[in-house]
Amino acid sequence: MANQIVGITDLTKIYEMGSEKVEVLGGISLAINEAELVVVTGESGSGKSTFLNMIGGLDSPTSGKIVVAGNEISALPESWLTQYRSRTIGFIFQFHYLLKDFSALENIMMPLLIAGVPGKTAKNRANALIADIGLAHRKEHFPAQLSGGERQRVAVARALINDPLLILADEPTGNLDERNSNIVLELLFDLVKKYNRTLIMVTHDLSVRDHADKSYCLVHGVLEKE
């Protein structure tokens, strides 16, 4: 029987803009099992990023509960959320956010180095991942020397370096052309399966649903199964 890794119950998010209240998410409930690939689509401004950020501990819900790997994230203090983001979550954003003064290999190593992992161990792990993404021959190159697709592949490897239980991807190919988008997505899906990780991706790209174990659409703050 599959183990549940994410449990979301009656999740709401309301922003107050002066006297006006804007409900972005309205009572979402969702269960995600270990090693599942879940895709959430929706129009721009539908709340996809807000939804993902709350699972990642980057934003807090107005009400409701988020449990990841047995921990109620929505109730953790910031000091614990920092550890949660570092140890449990791998983030992939629309923009790669690579550090321009560090090589591709060093960028991949960075989360482990920040966590206090010895340099040799971090380097060995990074070398394995940069080979997985097909860029071992480019590992000493700096971000400015890499193409957009290559930079995003490095960002994928960086998200996996700390062996996270859960990978959160927010429009990971939004800045890429169709060819590079396909390369990055295929690589991401292959690595998620190889390392038996759980992936939640939010995107406006409807074609990604074909790769998902579960697919939803966020409409007017409500998550509809597809």
Short mmCIF file of N, CA and C in Angstrom, two decimals, residues 8-142:
data_model
loop_
_atom_site.label_atom_id
_atom_site.label_comp_id
_atom_site.label_asym_id
_atom_site.label_seq_id
_atom_site.Cartn_x
_atom_site.Cartn_y
_atom_site.Cartn_z
N ILE A 8 -3.44 17.54 2.48
CA ILE A 8 -3.91 18.92 2.57
C ILE A 8 -5.40 18.89 2.87
N THR A 9 -5.80 19.66 3.89
CA THR A 9 -7.20 19.64 4.32
C THR A 9 -7.76 21.06 4.42
N ASP A 10 -8.81 21.33 3.67
CA ASP A 10 -9.56 22.60 3.75
C ASP A 10 -8.65 23.83 3.69
N LEU A 11 -7.73 23.82 2.76
CA LEU A 11 -6.74 24.90 2.66
C LEU A 11 -7.35 26.15 2.01
N THR A 12 -7.22 27.27 2.70
CA THR A 12 -7.71 28.53 2.13
C THR A 12 -6.61 29.58 2.19
N LYS A 13 -6.68 30.52 1.26
CA LYS A 13 -5.79 31.68 1.29
C LYS A 13 -6.58 32.90 0.87
N ILE A 14 -6.64 33.87 1.79
CA ILE A 14 -7.38 35.11 1.53
C ILE A 14 -6.43 36.29 1.73
N TYR A 15 -6.35 37.14 0.73
CA TYR A 15 -5.55 38.35 0.84
C TYR A 15 -6.47 39.54 1.13
N GLU A 16 -6.04 40.38 2.03
CA GLU A 16 -6.81 41.59 2.34
C GLU A 16 -6.16 42.78 1.66
N MET A 17 -6.92 43.44 0.81
CA MET A 17 -6.44 44.60 0.08
C MET A 17 -7.31 45.79 0.48
N GLY A 18 -6.87 46.48 1.53
CA GLY A 18 -7.70 47.54 2.08
C GLY A 18 -8.93 46.93 2.73
N SER A 19 -10.09 47.38 2.31
CA SER A 19 -11.34 46.83 2.85
C SER A 19 -11.81 45.61 2.08
N GLU A 20 -11.11 45.29 1.00
CA GLU A 20 -11.52 44.18 0.15
C GLU A 20 -10.76 42.90 0.50
N LYS A 21 -11.47 41.78 0.48
CA LYS A 21 -10.85 40.48 0.70
C LYS A 21 -10.91 39.67 -0.59
N VAL A 22 -9.75 39.12 -0.98
CA VAL A 22 -9.67 38.34 -2.21
C VAL A 22 -9.33 36.89 -1.84
N GLU A 23 -10.24 36.00 -2.13
CA GLU A 23 -10.01 34.58 -1.85
C GLU A 23 -9.29 33.95 -3.04
N VAL A 24 -8.05 33.54 -2.81
CA VAL A 24 -7.25 32.92 -3.87
C VAL A 24 -7.47 31.41 -3.89
N LEU A 25 -7.49 30.81 -2.71
CA LEU A 25 -7.74 29.37 -2.58
C LEU A 25 -8.90 29.16 -1.63
N GLY A 26 -9.85 28.33 -2.05
CA GLY A 26 -11.07 28.19 -1.27
C GLY A 26 -11.37 26.78 -0.81
N GLY A 27 -10.69 26.31 0.22
CA GLY A 27 -11.01 25.02 0.81
C GLY A 27 -10.52 23.83 0.03
N ILE A 28 -9.22 23.80 -0.30
CA ILE A 28 -8.64 22.70 -1.08
C ILE A 28 -8.26 21.54 -0.16
N SER A 29 -8.62 20.34 -0.57
CA SER A 29 -8.19 19.12 0.11
C SER A 29 -7.56 18.19 -0.92
N LEU A 30 -6.44 17.57 -0.55
CA LEU A 30 -5.68 16.77 -1.52
C LEU A 30 -4.77 15.80 -0.78
N ALA A 31 -4.66 14.58 -1.31
CA ALA A 31 -3.73 13.58 -0.77
C ALA A 31 -2.79 13.13 -1.89
N ILE A 32 -1.49 13.09 -1.58
CA ILE A 32 -0.49 12.69 -2.57
C ILE A 32 0.37 11.60 -1.96
N ASN A 33 0.55 10.53 -2.71
CA ASN A 33 1.33 9.40 -2.21
C ASN A 33 2.79 9.49 -2.64
N GLU A 34 3.62 8.74 -1.95
CA GLU A 34 5.05 8.69 -2.23
C GLU A 34 5.29 8.30 -3.69
N ALA A 35 6.23 9.01 -4.34
CA ALA A 35 6.68 8.73 -5.70
C ALA A 35 5.65 9.06 -6.78
N GLU A 36 4.61 9.80 -6.43
CA GLU A 36 3.63 10.21 -7.43
C GLU A 36 4.08 11.50 -8.13
N LEU A 37 3.67 11.62 -9.38
CA LEU A 37 3.91 12.83 -10.16
C LEU A 37 2.57 13.52 -10.33
N VAL A 38 2.43 14.69 -9.69
CA VAL A 38 1.15 15.41 -9.67
C VAL A 38 1.32 16.73 -10.41
N VAL A 39 0.41 17.00 -11.33
CA VAL A 39 0.44 18.23 -12.12
C VAL A 39 -0.82 19.05 -11.83
N VAL A 40 -0.62 20.34 -11.56
CA VAL A 40 -1.73 21.27 -11.35
C VAL A 40 -1.63 22.35 -12.42
N THR A 41 -2.65 22.44 -13.25
CA THR A 41 -2.69 23.47 -14.28
C THR A 41 -3.66 24.57 -13.87
N GLY A 42 -3.65 25.64 -14.64
CA GLY A 42 -4.53 26.76 -14.35
C GLY A 42 -4.03 28.00 -15.04
N GLU A 43 -4.91 28.96 -15.24
CA GLU A 43 -4.54 30.19 -15.90
C GLU A 43 -3.62 31.02 -15.02
N SER A 44 -2.94 31.96 -15.64
CA SER A 44 -2.10 32.89 -14.90
C SER A 44 -2.96 33.64 -13.87
N GLY A 45 -2.47 33.70 -12.63
CA GLY A 45 -3.21 34.37 -11.57
C GLY A 45 -4.24 33.51 -10.88
N SER A 46 -4.26 32.22 -11.20
CA SER A 46 -5.26 31.32 -10.61
C SER A 46 -4.89 30.87 -9.20
N GLY A 47 -3.66 31.15 -8.76
CA GLY A 47 -3.25 30.76 -7.42
C GLY A 47 -2.32 29.56 -7.38
N LYS A 48 -1.83 29.13 -8.54
CA LYS A 48 -0.96 27.94 -8.59
C LYS A 48 0.31 28.12 -7.76
N SER A 49 0.97 29.25 -7.95
CA SER A 49 2.22 29.50 -7.21
C SER A 49 1.95 29.64 -5.72
N THR A 50 0.87 30.29 -5.37
CA THR A 50 0.50 30.42 -3.95
C THR A 50 0.32 29.05 -3.32
N PHE A 51 -0.39 28.19 -4.02
CA PHE A 51 -0.63 26.81 -3.56
C PHE A 51 0.69 26.08 -3.33
N LEU A 52 1.59 26.17 -4.31
CA LEU A 52 2.88 25.48 -4.21
C LEU A 52 3.73 26.08 -3.09
N ASN A 53 3.73 27.39 -2.98
CA ASN A 53 4.54 28.05 -1.95
C ASN A 53 4.11 27.67 -0.54
N MET A 54 2.82 27.44 -0.35
CA MET A 54 2.35 27.04 0.98
C MET A 54 2.82 25.62 1.31
N ILE A 55 2.83 24.73 0.33
CA ILE A 55 3.35 23.38 0.56
C ILE A 55 4.84 23.44 0.89
N GLY A 56 5.53 24.38 0.24
CA GLY A 56 6.96 24.53 0.47
C GLY A 56 7.33 25.35 1.69
N GLY A 57 6.35 25.84 2.41
CA GLY A 57 6.64 26.62 3.60
C GLY A 57 7.12 28.03 3.32
N LEU A 58 6.87 28.53 2.10
CA LEU A 58 7.26 29.88 1.74
C LEU A 58 6.13 30.88 1.99
N ASP A 59 4.93 30.37 2.18
CA ASP A 59 3.76 31.19 2.46
C ASP A 59 2.88 30.43 3.44
N SER A 60 2.05 31.11 4.16
CA SER A 60 1.21 30.45 5.16
C SER A 60 -0.26 30.55 4.77
N PRO A 61 -1.04 29.52 5.05
CA PRO A 61 -2.47 29.55 4.70
C PRO A 61 -3.25 30.44 5.65
N THR A 62 -4.39 30.90 5.18
CA THR A 62 -5.32 31.62 6.05
C THR A 62 -5.98 30.65 7.03
N SER A 63 -6.32 29.47 6.51
CA SER A 63 -6.85 28.40 7.35
C SER A 63 -6.60 27.06 6.65
N GLY A 64 -6.81 25.99 7.39
CA GLY A 64 -6.58 24.67 6.82
C GLY A 64 -5.27 24.08 7.31
N LYS A 65 -4.98 22.88 6.84
CA LYS A 65 -3.83 22.14 7.34
C LYS A 65 -3.03 21.53 6.19
N ILE A 66 -1.70 21.61 6.31
CA ILE A 66 -0.79 20.97 5.34
C ILE A 66 0.14 20.05 6.13
N VAL A 67 0.11 18.77 5.81
CA VAL A 67 0.98 17.79 6.46
C VAL A 67 1.88 17.18 5.39
N VAL A 68 3.19 17.26 5.62
CA VAL A 68 4.17 16.68 4.69
C VAL A 68 5.07 15.74 5.48
N ALA A 69 5.12 14.50 5.06
CA ALA A 69 5.95 13.48 5.73
C ALA A 69 5.69 13.44 7.23
N GLY A 70 4.41 13.58 7.61
CA GLY A 70 4.02 13.47 9.00
C GLY A 70 4.14 14.74 9.81
N ASN A 71 4.65 15.81 9.20
CA ASN A 71 4.81 17.09 9.91
C ASN A 71 3.76 18.09 9.44
N GLU A 72 3.09 18.74 10.38
CA GLU A 72 2.11 19.75 10.01
C GLU A 72 2.83 21.06 9.71
N ILE A 73 3.07 21.30 8.43
CA ILE A 73 3.86 22.45 7.99
C ILE A 73 3.18 23.75 8.36
N SER A 74 1.88 23.77 8.27
CA SER A 74 1.13 24.99 8.53
C SER A 74 1.21 25.43 9.99
N ALA A 75 1.79 24.58 10.87
CA ALA A 75 1.89 24.94 12.29
C ALA A 75 3.33 25.12 12.75
N LEU A 76 4.30 24.97 11.84
CA LEU A 76 5.71 25.05 12.23
C LEU A 76 6.18 26.49 12.35
N PRO A 77 7.02 26.80 13.36
CA PRO A 77 7.62 28.14 13.44
C PRO A 77 8.66 28.30 12.34
N GLU A 78 9.06 29.54 12.06
CA GLU A 78 9.98 29.82 10.95
C GLU A 78 11.30 29.07 11.09
N SER A 79 11.80 28.93 12.32
CA SER A 79 13.07 28.23 12.51
C SER A 79 13.00 26.79 12.03
N TRP A 80 11.87 26.14 12.25
CA TRP A 80 11.68 24.78 11.79
C TRP A 80 11.38 24.73 10.29
N LEU A 81 10.70 25.74 9.79
CA LEU A 81 10.41 25.78 8.35
C LEU A 81 11.69 25.87 7.53
N THR A 82 12.69 26.59 8.05
CA THR A 82 13.97 26.69 7.35
C THR A 82 14.60 25.31 7.19
N GLN A 83 14.57 24.52 8.25
CA GLN A 83 15.09 23.15 8.18
C GLN A 83 14.25 22.30 7.23
N TYR A 84 12.95 22.47 7.30
CA TYR A 84 12.04 21.73 6.42
C TYR A 84 12.36 22.00 4.95
N ARG A 85 12.51 23.27 4.60
CA ARG A 85 12.81 23.62 3.21
C ARG A 85 14.16 23.08 2.77
N SER A 86 15.11 23.05 3.69
CA SER A 86 16.46 22.60 3.36
C SER A 86 16.56 21.09 3.23
N ARG A 87 15.84 20.37 4.07
CA ARG A 87 16.02 18.91 4.15
C ARG A 87 14.96 18.10 3.43
N THR A 88 13.78 18.66 3.30
CA THR A 88 12.65 17.87 2.78
C THR A 88 12.25 18.26 1.37
N ILE A 89 12.48 19.52 1.00
CA ILE A 89 11.96 20.06 -0.25
C ILE A 89 13.08 20.39 -1.24
N GLY A 90 12.83 20.09 -2.51
CA GLY A 90 13.68 20.56 -3.60
C GLY A 90 12.85 21.48 -4.47
N PHE A 91 13.30 22.73 -4.63
CA PHE A 91 12.54 23.72 -5.39
C PHE A 91 13.11 23.88 -6.80
N ILE A 92 12.20 23.97 -7.78
CA ILE A 92 12.58 24.36 -9.15
C ILE A 92 11.63 25.48 -9.57
N PHE A 93 12.20 26.63 -9.90
CA PHE A 93 11.39 27.78 -10.26
C PHE A 93 11.46 28.06 -11.77
N GLN A 94 10.63 28.99 -12.21
CA GLN A 94 10.62 29.35 -13.62
C GLN A 94 11.97 29.93 -14.04
N PHE A 95 12.58 30.74 -13.18
CA PHE A 95 13.90 31.27 -13.43
C PHE A 95 14.89 30.44 -12.63
N HIS A 96 16.05 30.16 -13.20
CA HIS A 96 16.98 29.19 -12.61
C HIS A 96 17.60 29.64 -11.28
N TYR A 97 17.81 30.94 -11.09
CA TYR A 97 18.41 31.49 -9.87
C TYR A 97 19.78 30.88 -9.56
N LEU A 98 20.57 30.64 -10.59
CA LEU A 98 21.94 30.17 -10.36
C LEU A 98 22.81 31.34 -9.93
N LEU A 99 23.82 31.04 -9.13
CA LEU A 99 24.76 32.06 -8.67
C LEU A 99 25.80 32.29 -9.74
N LYS A 100 25.88 33.51 -10.24
CA LYS A 100 26.67 33.79 -11.45
C LYS A 100 28.17 33.63 -11.26
N ASP A 101 28.66 33.72 -10.03
CA ASP A 101 30.10 33.64 -9.77
C ASP A 101 30.57 32.23 -9.43
N PHE A 102 29.67 31.26 -9.57
CA PHE A 102 30.01 29.87 -9.27
C PHE A 102 29.76 29.00 -10.51
N SER A 103 30.56 27.97 -10.66
CA SER A 103 30.41 27.07 -11.80
C SER A 103 29.12 26.25 -11.69
N ALA A 104 28.79 25.55 -12.77
CA ALA A 104 27.60 24.68 -12.75
C ALA A 104 27.70 23.66 -11.63
N LEU A 105 28.86 23.04 -11.48
CA LEU A 105 29.05 22.03 -10.44
C LEU A 105 28.90 22.66 -9.05
N GLU A 106 29.49 23.82 -8.85
CA GLU A 106 29.41 24.49 -7.56
C GLU A 106 27.98 24.91 -7.23
N ASN A 107 27.23 25.33 -8.23
CA ASN A 107 25.83 25.68 -8.01
C ASN A 107 25.03 24.47 -7.55
N ILE A 108 25.31 23.33 -8.14
CA ILE A 108 24.61 22.10 -7.75
C ILE A 108 24.99 21.71 -6.32
N MET A 109 26.25 21.89 -5.96
CA MET A 109 26.74 21.54 -4.62
C MET A 109 26.19 22.43 -3.52
N MET A 110 25.82 23.66 -3.86
CA MET A 110 25.57 24.71 -2.87
C MET A 110 24.61 24.32 -1.75
N PRO A 111 23.44 23.70 -2.03
CA PRO A 111 22.54 23.35 -0.92
C PRO A 111 23.18 22.43 0.11
N LEU A 112 24.01 21.50 -0.33
CA LEU A 112 24.68 20.61 0.61
C LEU A 112 25.74 21.35 1.42
N LEU A 113 26.47 22.23 0.76
CA LEU A 113 27.50 23.00 1.48
C LEU A 113 26.86 23.89 2.54
N ILE A 114 25.72 24.51 2.19
CA ILE A 114 25.01 25.36 3.16
C ILE A 114 24.52 24.53 4.34
N ALA A 115 24.16 23.28 4.07
CA ALA A 115 23.68 22.38 5.13
C ALA A 115 24.81 21.80 5.96
N GLY A 116 26.06 22.13 5.61
CA GLY A 116 27.19 21.67 6.39
C GLY A 116 27.76 20.32 5.98
N VAL A 117 27.37 19.82 4.82
CA VAL A 117 27.90 18.55 4.32
C VAL A 117 29.35 18.77 3.87
N PRO A 118 30.26 17.86 4.18
CA PRO A 118 31.66 18.01 3.76
C PRO A 118 31.79 18.21 2.25
N GLY A 119 32.75 19.05 1.86
CA GLY A 119 32.92 19.40 0.46
C GLY A 119 33.12 18.20 -0.46
N LYS A 120 33.89 17.22 -0.02
CA LYS A 120 34.16 16.05 -0.86
C LYS A 120 32.87 15.27 -1.12
N THR A 121 32.07 15.11 -0.07
CA THR A 121 30.80 14.39 -0.22
C THR A 121 29.87 15.15 -1.16
N ALA A 122 29.79 16.47 -0.98
CA ALA A 122 28.94 17.29 -1.83
C ALA A 122 29.40 17.24 -3.28
N LYS A 123 30.70 17.27 -3.48
CA LYS A 123 31.23 17.25 -4.86
C LYS A 123 30.95 15.92 -5.54
N ASN A 124 31.11 14.82 -4.81
CA ASN A 124 30.82 13.50 -5.39
C ASN A 124 29.36 13.39 -5.80
N ARG A 125 28.48 13.87 -4.94
CA ARG A 125 27.04 13.83 -5.24
C ARG A 125 26.72 14.72 -6.43
N ALA A 126 27.34 15.90 -6.49
CA ALA A 126 27.10 16.83 -7.59
C ALA A 126 27.62 16.28 -8.90
N ASN A 127 28.76 15.61 -8.86
CA ASN A 127 29.31 15.01 -10.08
C ASN A 127 28.38 13.93 -10.64
N ALA A 128 27.77 13.17 -9.74
CA ALA A 128 26.83 12.14 -10.20
C ALA A 128 25.60 12.78 -10.84
N LEU A 129 25.11 13.85 -10.25
CA LEU A 129 23.91 14.51 -10.77
C LEU A 129 24.19 15.25 -12.08
N ILE A 130 25.35 15.88 -12.19
CA ILE A 130 25.62 16.61 -13.43
C ILE A 130 25.82 15.65 -14.58
N ALA A 131 26.25 14.42 -14.26
CA ALA A 131 26.31 13.37 -15.29
C ALA A 131 24.89 12.94 -15.67
N ASP A 132 24.00 12.86 -14.67
CA ASP A 132 22.61 12.49 -14.92
C ASP A 132 21.92 13.46 -15.88
N ILE A 133 22.28 14.76 -15.79
CA ILE A 133 21.63 15.75 -16.65
C ILE A 133 22.39 15.98 -17.96
N GLY A 134 23.44 15.18 -18.18
CA GLY A 134 24.17 15.24 -19.45
C GLY A 134 25.07 16.44 -19.62
N LEU A 135 25.54 17.01 -18.49
CA LEU A 135 26.36 18.23 -18.58
C LEU A 135 27.71 18.08 -17.87
N ALA A 136 28.20 16.85 -17.75
CA ALA A 136 29.49 16.66 -17.09
C ALA A 136 30.60 17.43 -17.81
N HIS A 137 30.47 17.55 -19.13
CA HIS A 137 31.49 18.26 -19.91
C HIS A 137 31.39 19.78 -19.75
N ARG A 138 30.36 20.24 -19.07
CA ARG A 138 30.15 21.69 -18.88
C ARG A 138 30.22 22.08 -17.40
N LYS A 139 30.70 21.19 -16.57
CA LYS A 139 30.59 21.41 -15.13
C LYS A 139 31.42 22.59 -14.62
N GLU A 140 32.49 22.95 -15.33
CA GLU A 140 33.31 24.08 -14.89
C GLU A 140 32.85 25.40 -15.50
N HIS A 141 31.81 25.36 -16.32
CA HIS A 141 31.30 26.58 -16.95
C HIS A 141 30.43 27.37 -15.97
N PHE A 142 30.46 28.68 -16.12
CA PHE A 142 29.63 29.56 -15.31
C PHE A 142 28.27 29.77 -15.98
#
